[in-house]
Coordinates of C-alpha atoms and ligand atoms in Angstrom, one line a residue:
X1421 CA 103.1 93.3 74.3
X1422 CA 105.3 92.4 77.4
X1423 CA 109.0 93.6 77.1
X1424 CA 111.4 90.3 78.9
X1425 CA 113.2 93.0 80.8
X1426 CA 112.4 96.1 82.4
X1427 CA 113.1 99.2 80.3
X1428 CA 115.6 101.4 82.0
X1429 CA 114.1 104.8 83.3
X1430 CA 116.1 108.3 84.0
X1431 CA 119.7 108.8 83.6
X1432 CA 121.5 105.4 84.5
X1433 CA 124.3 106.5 87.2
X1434 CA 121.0 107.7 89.0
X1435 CA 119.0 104.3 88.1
X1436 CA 121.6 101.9 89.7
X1437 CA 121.1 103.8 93.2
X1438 CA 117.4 103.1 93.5
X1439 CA 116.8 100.9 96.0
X1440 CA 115.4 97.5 95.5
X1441 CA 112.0 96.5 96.8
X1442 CA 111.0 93.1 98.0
X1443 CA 109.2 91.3 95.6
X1444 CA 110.4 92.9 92.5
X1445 CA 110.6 89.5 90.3
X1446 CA 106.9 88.5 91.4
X1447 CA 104.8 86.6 88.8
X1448 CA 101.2 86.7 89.2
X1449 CA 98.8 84.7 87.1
X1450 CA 96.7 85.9 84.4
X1451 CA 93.1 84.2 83.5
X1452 CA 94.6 82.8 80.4
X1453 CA 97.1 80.6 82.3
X1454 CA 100.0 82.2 81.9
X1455 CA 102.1 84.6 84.4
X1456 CA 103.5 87.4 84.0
X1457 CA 105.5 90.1 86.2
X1458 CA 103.7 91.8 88.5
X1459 CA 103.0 95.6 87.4
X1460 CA 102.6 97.3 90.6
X1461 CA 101.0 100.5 90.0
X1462 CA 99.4 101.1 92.7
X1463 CA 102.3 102.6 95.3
X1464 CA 99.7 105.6 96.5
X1465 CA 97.8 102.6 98.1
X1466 CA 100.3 100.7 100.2
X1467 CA 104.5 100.6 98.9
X1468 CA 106.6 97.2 98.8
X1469 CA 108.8 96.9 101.6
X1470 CA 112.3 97.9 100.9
X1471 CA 114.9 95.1 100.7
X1472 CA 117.3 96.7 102.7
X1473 CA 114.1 97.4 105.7
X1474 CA 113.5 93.5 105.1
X1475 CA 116.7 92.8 106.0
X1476 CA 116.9 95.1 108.7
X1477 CA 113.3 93.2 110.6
X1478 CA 115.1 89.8 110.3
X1479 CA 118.1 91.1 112.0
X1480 CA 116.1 92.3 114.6
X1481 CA 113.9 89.4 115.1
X1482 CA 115.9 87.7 117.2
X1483 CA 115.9 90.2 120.0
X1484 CA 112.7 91.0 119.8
X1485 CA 111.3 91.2 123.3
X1486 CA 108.6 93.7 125.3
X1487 CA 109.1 97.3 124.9
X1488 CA 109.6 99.5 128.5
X1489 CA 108.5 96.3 130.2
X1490 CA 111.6 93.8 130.7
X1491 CA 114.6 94.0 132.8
X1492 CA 116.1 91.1 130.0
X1493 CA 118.3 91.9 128.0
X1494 CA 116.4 91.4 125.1
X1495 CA 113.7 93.7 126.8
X1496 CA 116.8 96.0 127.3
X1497 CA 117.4 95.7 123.3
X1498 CA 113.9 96.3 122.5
X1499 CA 113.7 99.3 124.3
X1500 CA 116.5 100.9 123.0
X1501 CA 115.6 99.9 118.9
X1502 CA 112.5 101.6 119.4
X1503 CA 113.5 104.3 121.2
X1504 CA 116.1 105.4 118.9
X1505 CA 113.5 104.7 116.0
X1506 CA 111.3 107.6 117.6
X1507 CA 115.1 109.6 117.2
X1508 CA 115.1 108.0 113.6
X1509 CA 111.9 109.6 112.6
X1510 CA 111.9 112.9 114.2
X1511 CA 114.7 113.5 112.2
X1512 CA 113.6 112.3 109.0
X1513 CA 110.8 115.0 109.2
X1514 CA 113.3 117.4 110.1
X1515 CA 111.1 118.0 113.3
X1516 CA 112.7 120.8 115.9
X1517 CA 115.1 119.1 118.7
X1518 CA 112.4 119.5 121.2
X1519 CA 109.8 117.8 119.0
X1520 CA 107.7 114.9 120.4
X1521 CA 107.6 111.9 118.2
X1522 CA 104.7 109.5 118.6
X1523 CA 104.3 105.8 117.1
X1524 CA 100.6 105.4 115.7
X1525 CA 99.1 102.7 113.7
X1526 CA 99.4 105.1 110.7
X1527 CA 98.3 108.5 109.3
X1528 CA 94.7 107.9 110.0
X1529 CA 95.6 107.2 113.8
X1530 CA 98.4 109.9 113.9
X1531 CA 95.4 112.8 112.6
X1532 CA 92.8 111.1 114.9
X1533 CA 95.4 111.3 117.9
X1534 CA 95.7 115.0 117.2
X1535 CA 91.9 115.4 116.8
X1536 CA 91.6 114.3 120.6
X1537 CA 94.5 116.5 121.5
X1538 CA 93.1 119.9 120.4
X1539 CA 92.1 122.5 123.1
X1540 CA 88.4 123.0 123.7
X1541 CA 86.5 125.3 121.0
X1542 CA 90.0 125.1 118.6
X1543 CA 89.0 125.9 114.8
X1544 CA 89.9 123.6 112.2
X1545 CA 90.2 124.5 108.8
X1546 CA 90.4 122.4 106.0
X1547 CA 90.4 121.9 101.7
X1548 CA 87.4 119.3 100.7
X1549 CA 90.2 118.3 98.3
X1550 CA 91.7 116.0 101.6
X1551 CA 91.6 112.9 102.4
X1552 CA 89.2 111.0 104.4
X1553 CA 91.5 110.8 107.3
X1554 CA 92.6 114.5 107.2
X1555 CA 89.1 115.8 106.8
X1556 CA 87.3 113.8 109.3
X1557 CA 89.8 113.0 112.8
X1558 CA 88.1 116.6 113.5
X1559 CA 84.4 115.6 114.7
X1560 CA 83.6 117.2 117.6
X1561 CA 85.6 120.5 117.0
X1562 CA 84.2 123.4 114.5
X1563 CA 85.4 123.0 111.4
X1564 CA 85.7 125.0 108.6
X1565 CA 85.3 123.8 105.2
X1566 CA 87.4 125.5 102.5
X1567 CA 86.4 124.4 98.6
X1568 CA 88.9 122.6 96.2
X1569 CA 91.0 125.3 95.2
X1570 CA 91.8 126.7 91.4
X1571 CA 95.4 127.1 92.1
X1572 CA 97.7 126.7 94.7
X1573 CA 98.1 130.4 95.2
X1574 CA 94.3 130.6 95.5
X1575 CA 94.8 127.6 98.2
X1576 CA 96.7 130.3 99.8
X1577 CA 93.9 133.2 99.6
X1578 CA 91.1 131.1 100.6
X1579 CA 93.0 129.9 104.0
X1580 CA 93.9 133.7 104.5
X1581 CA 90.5 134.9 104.2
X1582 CA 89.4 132.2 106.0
X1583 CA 91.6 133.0 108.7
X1584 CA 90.5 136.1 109.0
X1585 CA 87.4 135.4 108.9
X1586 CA 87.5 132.9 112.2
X1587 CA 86.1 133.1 115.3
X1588 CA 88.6 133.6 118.2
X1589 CA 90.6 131.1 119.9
X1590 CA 93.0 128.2 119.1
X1591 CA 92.9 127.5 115.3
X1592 CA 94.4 124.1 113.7
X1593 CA 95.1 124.0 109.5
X1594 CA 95.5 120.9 108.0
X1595 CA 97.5 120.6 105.2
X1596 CA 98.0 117.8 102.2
X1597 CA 101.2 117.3 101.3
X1598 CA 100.7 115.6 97.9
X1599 CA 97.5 114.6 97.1
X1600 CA 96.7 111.0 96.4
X1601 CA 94.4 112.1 93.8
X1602 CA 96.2 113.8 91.6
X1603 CA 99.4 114.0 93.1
X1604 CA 99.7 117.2 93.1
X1605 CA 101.6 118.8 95.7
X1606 CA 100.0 121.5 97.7
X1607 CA 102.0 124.8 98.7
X1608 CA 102.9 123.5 102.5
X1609 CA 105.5 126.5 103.4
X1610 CA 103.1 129.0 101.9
X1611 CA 100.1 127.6 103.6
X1612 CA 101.8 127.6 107.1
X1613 CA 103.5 130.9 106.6
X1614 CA 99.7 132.0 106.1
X1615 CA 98.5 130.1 108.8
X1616 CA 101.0 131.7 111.3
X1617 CA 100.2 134.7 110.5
X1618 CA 97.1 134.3 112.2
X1619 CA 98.5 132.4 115.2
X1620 CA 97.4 129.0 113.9
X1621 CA 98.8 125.7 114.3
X1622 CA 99.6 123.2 111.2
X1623 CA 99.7 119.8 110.3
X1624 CA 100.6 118.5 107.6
X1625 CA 99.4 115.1 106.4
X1626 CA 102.3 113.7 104.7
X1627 CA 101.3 110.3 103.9
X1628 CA 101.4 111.0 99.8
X1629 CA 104.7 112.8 99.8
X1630 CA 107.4 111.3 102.8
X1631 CA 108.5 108.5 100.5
X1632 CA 109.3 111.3 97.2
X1633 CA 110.8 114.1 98.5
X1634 CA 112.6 115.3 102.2
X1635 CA 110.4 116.8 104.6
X1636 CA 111.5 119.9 106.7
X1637 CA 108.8 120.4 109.3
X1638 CA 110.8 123.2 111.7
X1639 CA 111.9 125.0 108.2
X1640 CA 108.5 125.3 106.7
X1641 CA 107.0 126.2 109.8
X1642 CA 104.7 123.1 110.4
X1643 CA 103.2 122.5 113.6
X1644 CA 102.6 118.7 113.4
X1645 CA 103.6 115.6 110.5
X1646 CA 101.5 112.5 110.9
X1647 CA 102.6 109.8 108.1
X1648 CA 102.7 106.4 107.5
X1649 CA 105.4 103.3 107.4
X1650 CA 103.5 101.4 104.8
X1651 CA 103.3 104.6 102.3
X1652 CA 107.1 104.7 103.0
X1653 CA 108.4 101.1 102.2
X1654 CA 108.1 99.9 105.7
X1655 CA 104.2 98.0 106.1
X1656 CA 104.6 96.5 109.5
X1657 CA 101.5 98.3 110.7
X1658 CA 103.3 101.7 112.2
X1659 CA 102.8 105.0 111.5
X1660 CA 104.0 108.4 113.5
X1661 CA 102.9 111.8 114.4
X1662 CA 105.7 114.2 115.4
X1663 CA 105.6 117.7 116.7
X1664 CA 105.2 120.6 119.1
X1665 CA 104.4 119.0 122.7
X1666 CA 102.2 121.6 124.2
X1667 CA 98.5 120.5 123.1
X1668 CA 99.9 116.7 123.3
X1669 CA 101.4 117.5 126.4
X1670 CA 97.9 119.0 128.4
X1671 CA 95.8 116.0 126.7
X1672 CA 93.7 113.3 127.8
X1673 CA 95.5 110.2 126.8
X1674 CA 94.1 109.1 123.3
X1675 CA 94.1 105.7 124.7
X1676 CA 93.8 104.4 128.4
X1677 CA 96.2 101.8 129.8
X1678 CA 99.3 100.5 130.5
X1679 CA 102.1 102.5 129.6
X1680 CA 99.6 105.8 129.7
X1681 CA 99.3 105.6 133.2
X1682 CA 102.0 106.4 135.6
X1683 CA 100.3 105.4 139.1
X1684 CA 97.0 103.7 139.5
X1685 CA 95.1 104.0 143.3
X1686 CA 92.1 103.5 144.4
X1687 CA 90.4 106.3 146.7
X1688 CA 86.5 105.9 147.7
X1689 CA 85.6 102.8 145.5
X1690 CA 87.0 104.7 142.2
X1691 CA 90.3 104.3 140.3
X1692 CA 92.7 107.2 140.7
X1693 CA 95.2 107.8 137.9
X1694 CA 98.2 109.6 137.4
X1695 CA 98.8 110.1 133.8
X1696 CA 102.3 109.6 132.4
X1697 CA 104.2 112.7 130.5
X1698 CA 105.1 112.5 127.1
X1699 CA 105.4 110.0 124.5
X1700 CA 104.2 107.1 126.9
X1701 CA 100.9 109.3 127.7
X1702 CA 99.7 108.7 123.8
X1703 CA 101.5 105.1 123.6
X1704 CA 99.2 102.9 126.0
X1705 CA 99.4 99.1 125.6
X1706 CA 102.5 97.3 124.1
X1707 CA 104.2 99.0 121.5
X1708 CA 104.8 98.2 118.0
X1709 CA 108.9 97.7 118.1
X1710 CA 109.0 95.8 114.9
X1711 CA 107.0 99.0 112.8
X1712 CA 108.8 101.8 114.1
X1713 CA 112.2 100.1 113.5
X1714 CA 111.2 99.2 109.8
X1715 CA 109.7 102.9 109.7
X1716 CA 113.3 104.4 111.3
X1717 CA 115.3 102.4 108.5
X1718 CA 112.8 103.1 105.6
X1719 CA 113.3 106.7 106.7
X1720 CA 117.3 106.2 106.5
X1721 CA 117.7 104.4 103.8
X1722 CA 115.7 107.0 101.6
X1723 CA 117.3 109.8 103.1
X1724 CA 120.8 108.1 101.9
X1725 CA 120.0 107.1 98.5
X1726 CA 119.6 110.6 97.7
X1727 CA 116.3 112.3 97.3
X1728 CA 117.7 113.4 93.5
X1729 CA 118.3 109.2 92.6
X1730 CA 114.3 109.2 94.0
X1731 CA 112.4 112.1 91.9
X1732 CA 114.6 111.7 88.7
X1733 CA 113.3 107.5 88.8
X1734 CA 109.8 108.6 89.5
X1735 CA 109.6 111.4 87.7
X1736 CA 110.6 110.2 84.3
X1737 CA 108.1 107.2 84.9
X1738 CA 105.1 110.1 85.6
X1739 CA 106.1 111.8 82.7
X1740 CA 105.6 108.6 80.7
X1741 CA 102.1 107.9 82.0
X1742 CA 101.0 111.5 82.2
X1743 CA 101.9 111.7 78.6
X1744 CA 100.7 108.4 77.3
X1745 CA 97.2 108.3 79.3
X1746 CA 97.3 112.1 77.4
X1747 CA 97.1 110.3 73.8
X1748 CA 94.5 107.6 74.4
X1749 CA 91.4 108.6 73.1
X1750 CA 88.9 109.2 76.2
X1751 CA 90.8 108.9 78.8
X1752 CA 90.8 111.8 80.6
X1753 CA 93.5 112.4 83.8
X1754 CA 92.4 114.4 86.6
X1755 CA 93.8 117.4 88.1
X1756 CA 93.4 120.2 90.5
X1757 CA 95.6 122.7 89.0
X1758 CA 97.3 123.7 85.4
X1759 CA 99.0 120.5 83.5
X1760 CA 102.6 120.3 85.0
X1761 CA 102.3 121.0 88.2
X1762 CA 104.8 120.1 90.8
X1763 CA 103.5 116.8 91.8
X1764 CA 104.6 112.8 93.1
X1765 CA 103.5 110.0 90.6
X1766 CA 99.9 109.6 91.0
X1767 CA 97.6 110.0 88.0
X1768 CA 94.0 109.6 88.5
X1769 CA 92.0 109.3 85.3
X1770 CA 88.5 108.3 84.0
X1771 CA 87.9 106.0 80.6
X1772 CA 84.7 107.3 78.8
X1773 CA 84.8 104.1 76.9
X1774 CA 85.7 100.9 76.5
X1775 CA 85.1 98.3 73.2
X1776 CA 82.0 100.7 72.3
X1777 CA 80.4 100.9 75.6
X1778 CA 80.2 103.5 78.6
X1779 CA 83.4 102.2 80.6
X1780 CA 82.6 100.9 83.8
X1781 CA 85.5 102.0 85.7
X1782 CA 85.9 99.1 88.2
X1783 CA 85.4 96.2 85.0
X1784 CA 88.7 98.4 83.5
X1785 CA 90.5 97.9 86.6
X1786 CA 89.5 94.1 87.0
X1787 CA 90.3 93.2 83.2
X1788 CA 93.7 95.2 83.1
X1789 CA 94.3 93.1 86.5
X1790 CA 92.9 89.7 85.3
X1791 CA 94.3 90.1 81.4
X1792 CA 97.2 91.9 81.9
X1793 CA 98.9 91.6 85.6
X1794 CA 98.3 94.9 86.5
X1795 CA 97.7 96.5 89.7
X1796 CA 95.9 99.9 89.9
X1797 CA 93.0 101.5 92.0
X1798 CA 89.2 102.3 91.4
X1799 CA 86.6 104.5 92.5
X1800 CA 87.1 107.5 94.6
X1801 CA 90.2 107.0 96.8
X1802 CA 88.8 107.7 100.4
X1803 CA 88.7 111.1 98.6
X1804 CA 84.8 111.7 97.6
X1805 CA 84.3 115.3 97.8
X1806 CA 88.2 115.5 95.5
X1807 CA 87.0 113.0 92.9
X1808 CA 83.4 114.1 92.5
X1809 CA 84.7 117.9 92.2
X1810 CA 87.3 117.1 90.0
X1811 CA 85.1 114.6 87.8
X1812 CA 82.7 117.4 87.4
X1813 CA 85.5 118.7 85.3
X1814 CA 85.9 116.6 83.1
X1815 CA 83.4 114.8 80.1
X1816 CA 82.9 111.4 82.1
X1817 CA 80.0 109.0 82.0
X1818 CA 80.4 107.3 85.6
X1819 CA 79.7 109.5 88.1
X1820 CA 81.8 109.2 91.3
X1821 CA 84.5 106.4 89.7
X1822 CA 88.1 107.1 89.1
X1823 CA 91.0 105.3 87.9
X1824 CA 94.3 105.2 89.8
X1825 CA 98.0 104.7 88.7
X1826 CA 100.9 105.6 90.7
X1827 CA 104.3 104.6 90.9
X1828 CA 107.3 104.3 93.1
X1829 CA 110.4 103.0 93.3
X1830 CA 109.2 99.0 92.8
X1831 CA 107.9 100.7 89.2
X1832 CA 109.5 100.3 85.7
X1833 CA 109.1 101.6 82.3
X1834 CA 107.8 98.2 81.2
X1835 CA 104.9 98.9 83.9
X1836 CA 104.0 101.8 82.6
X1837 CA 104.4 100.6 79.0
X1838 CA 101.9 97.6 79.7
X1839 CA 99.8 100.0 81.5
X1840 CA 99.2 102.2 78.7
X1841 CA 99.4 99.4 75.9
X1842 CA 96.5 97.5 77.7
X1843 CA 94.3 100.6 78.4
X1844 CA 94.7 101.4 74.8
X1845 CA 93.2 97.7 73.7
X1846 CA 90.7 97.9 76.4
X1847 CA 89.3 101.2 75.1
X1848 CA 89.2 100.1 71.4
X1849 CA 87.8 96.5 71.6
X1850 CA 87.2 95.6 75.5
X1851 CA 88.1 92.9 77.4
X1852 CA 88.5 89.7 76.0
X1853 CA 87.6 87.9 78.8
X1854 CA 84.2 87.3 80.2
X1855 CA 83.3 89.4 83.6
X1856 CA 80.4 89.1 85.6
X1857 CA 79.1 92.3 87.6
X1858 CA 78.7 91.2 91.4
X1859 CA 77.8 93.2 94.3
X1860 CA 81.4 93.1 95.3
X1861 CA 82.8 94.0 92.0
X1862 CA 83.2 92.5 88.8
X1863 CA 84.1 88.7 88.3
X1864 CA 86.1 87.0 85.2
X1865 CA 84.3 84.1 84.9
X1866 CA 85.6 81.7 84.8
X1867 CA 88.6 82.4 87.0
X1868 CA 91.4 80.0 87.2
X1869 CA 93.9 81.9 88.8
X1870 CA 95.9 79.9 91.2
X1871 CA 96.6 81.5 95.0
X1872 CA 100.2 81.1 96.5
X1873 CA 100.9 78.3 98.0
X1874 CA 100.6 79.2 101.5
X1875 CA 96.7 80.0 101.2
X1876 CA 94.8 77.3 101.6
X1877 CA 92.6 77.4 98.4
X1878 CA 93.7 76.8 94.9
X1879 CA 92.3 79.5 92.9
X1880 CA 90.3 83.1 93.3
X1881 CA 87.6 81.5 92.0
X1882 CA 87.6 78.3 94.9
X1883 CA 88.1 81.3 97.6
X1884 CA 84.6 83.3 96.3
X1885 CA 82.3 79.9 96.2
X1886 CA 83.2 79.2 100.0
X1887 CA 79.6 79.3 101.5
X1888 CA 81.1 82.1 104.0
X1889 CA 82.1 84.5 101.3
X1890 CA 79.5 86.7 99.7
X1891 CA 80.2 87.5 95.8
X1892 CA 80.2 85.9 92.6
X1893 CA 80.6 82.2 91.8
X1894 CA 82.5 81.2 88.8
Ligands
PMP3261 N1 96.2 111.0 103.8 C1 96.5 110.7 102.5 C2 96.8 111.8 101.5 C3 96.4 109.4 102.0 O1 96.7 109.1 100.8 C4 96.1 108.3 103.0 C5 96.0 106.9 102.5 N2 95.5 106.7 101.3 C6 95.9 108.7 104.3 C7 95.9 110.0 104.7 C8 95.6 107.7 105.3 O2 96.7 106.9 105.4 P1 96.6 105.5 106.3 O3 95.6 104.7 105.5 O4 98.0 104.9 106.2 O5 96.1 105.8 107.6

């Protein structure tokens, strides 16, 4: 079933600029002994790192040093990488010159930095087709709760009526760029036009769509971008939000401490502070130099490949799995809107079956992991509301369980081609290997799957019978 050498995707001028990603050769064991390539298809989770940002965090190892904190030279070289990073990235969102650009842990952090950052009795509106992050860095403000919409032009109504509809005062949309559902990607110019139009403010949760396509935050009309370095080939633990300054600028700082604080006193047996400007007043503690330069060059390095040598490798590979999950018999893909939609390569899908039985969505994803070497996502994506509504759509038997595969540019054809081939197998006969059902997931039992070297146990199955881990035993 396995093809020695990866089948070549899109037109081939095009193919020999996508970049390389670290870790591409990978061989991971199967439970039959053997090894076997690694088919990463789970890129909407967490991207490889990009050779070329690998490179790039080695160079600047050396000189790494405190951030804003050291008159050494190193300190001195620290400062300026990251500073210029925060350049970097406000320009890779196409933010306005006057934008702010703040480093966060990632999108989750970015949205929940916002969410503390919105004037008092602000509106927020939002589609229950968001993620977790983007529907829930809002507690504590009124929210308003649109459904998962038929279209995107309906997307477009339902914010307009409810915009209309709103009480008065400050009023924040959040948008989805792509959704890490279905990939789909969600009207983002039309959405803001609409939500100017009221005098709202946007932002626009790109951590599905900054690695496939460019983002242009001042020409769409977006208020705020938060995304994330390890959706974007860069996971050293950084993430950003960039944007207008005003309701950043009037804030409390998101976190207290060093950095945040400008002057410290003490008056009457109480701390007095002075609160820095911005970015420092959202950037307390020591910041993460080593993730926003990664992030900065991630952001580059896709910007110069060309974002036609990105779509043309990820979209032939999307076409191949949208197509080929289309011909096996109950598998049935997810989707907000009509087939063909403009969307990145992420394909959610249920299995009705599999070897006879009702599938159990998670036993698929273990097997095609365990039998096959293949990486892909289950159960409902840090998207409930998205996955049960869209479920409901389609003839399943699991409720609340979804399948994941999405690509990127560490994906092949062979990937895909295994992926499909293995799902077919599964859904005719079921795995060949014996599982057992755990509450943490399903087992292959036994499980004789060496670790790499550097962890201390020798297989999966050593790691689960430690007396400190809960789950199965072989
Ligand atoms: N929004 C979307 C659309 C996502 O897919 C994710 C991650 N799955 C997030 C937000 C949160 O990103 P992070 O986990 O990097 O904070």
């Amino acid at each position: 079933m396995l093809t020695e050498h990866p089948v070549p995707t899109g037109p081939t001028h095009l193919q020999d600029r996508v970049p390389r990603v670290v870790g591409s050769g990978l061989t991971v064991p199967l439970v039959t002994g053997q090894r076997v390539p690694y088919a990463n298809l789970d890129h909407a989770a967490s991207t490889p790192c990009l050779v070329e940002v690998g490179q790039a965090v080695e160079r600047l190892l050396p000189w790494y040093s405190s951030v804003h904190r050291g008159t050494g030279f190193t300190s001195r070289v620290a400062t300026l990488t990251y500073e210029r990073a925060r350049d970097a990235v406000r320009r890779f969102v196409g933010a306005a010159p006057g934008a702010t650009a703040l480093f966060t842990r990632n999108t989750t952090d970015a949205l929940n930095l916002l969410g503390r950052a919105l004037p008092p009795h602000t509106t927020v509106i939002r589609f229950a087709a968001d993620h977790h992050a983007a529907l829930l860095a809002w507690r504590g403000s009124r929210v308003c709760r649109l459904g998962v919409p038929a279209s995107p032009g309906q997307a477009v109504g339902l914010l307009a009526g409810a915009l209309a509809d709103a009480p008065r005062g400050p009023k924040l949309v959040v948008i989805t760029g792509a959704s890490n559902v279905t990939g789909e990607l969600w009207p983002v110019a039309a959405l803001a036009e609409a939500a100017a139009a009221h005098g709202a403010r946007t932002v626009l949760d790109a951590a599905q769509s900054a690695a496939h396509g460019p983002l242009d935050i001042a020409a769409w009309g977006v208020d705020w971008v938060a995304l994330s370095g390890h959706k974007m080939y860069a996971p050293f633990g950084a993430g950003a939000l960039v944007g207008a300054s005003d309701w950043l600028a009037g804030a409390e700082p998101y976190l207290a401490g060093g950095g945040a604080s400008a002057r410290v006193a003490e008056a009457e047996g109480r701390e007095t502070v002075l609160w820095s400007g911005l970015p420092h007043r959202h950037e307390a503690g020591s910041p993460n130099v080593v993730g926003a330069y990664a992030m900065a060059v991630a952001g580059e390095a896709l910007s110069a490949t060309g974002w036609d040598v990105i779509t043309a490798h990820e979209r032939g590979l999307a076409a191949r799995l949208r197509d080929g999950l289309a011909r096996i018999p109950g598998v049935c893909p997810l989707g907000m809107w009509e087939t063909g939609s403009p969307a990145v390569g992420v394909v959610s899908f249920g299995v009705s079956h599999c070897g006879g039985e009702p599938a159990d969505q998670r036993l698929v994803a273990t097997a095609l992991s365990a039998e096959h070497g293949i990486g892909i996502r289950d159960g409902a994506f840090c998207a409930h509301q998205a996955v049960r509504a869209l479920l409901c759509r389609v003839h399943r038997h699991q409720p609340g369980r979804a399948l994941r595969a999405s690509i990127g540019l560490g994906t092949t054809a062979e990937h895909v081609d295994r992926l499909l081939s293995a799902l077919t197998e599964l859904v005719a006969h079921g795995p060949r290997w014996t599982y057992r059902n755990t509450p943490d997931g399903w087992c292959p039992v036994p499980d004789p799957r060496p670790l790499p070297d550097f962890l201390e146990h020798r297989t999966l199955a050593a790691e689960r019978a430690r007396p400190e881990q809960k789950g199965c035993t072989p």
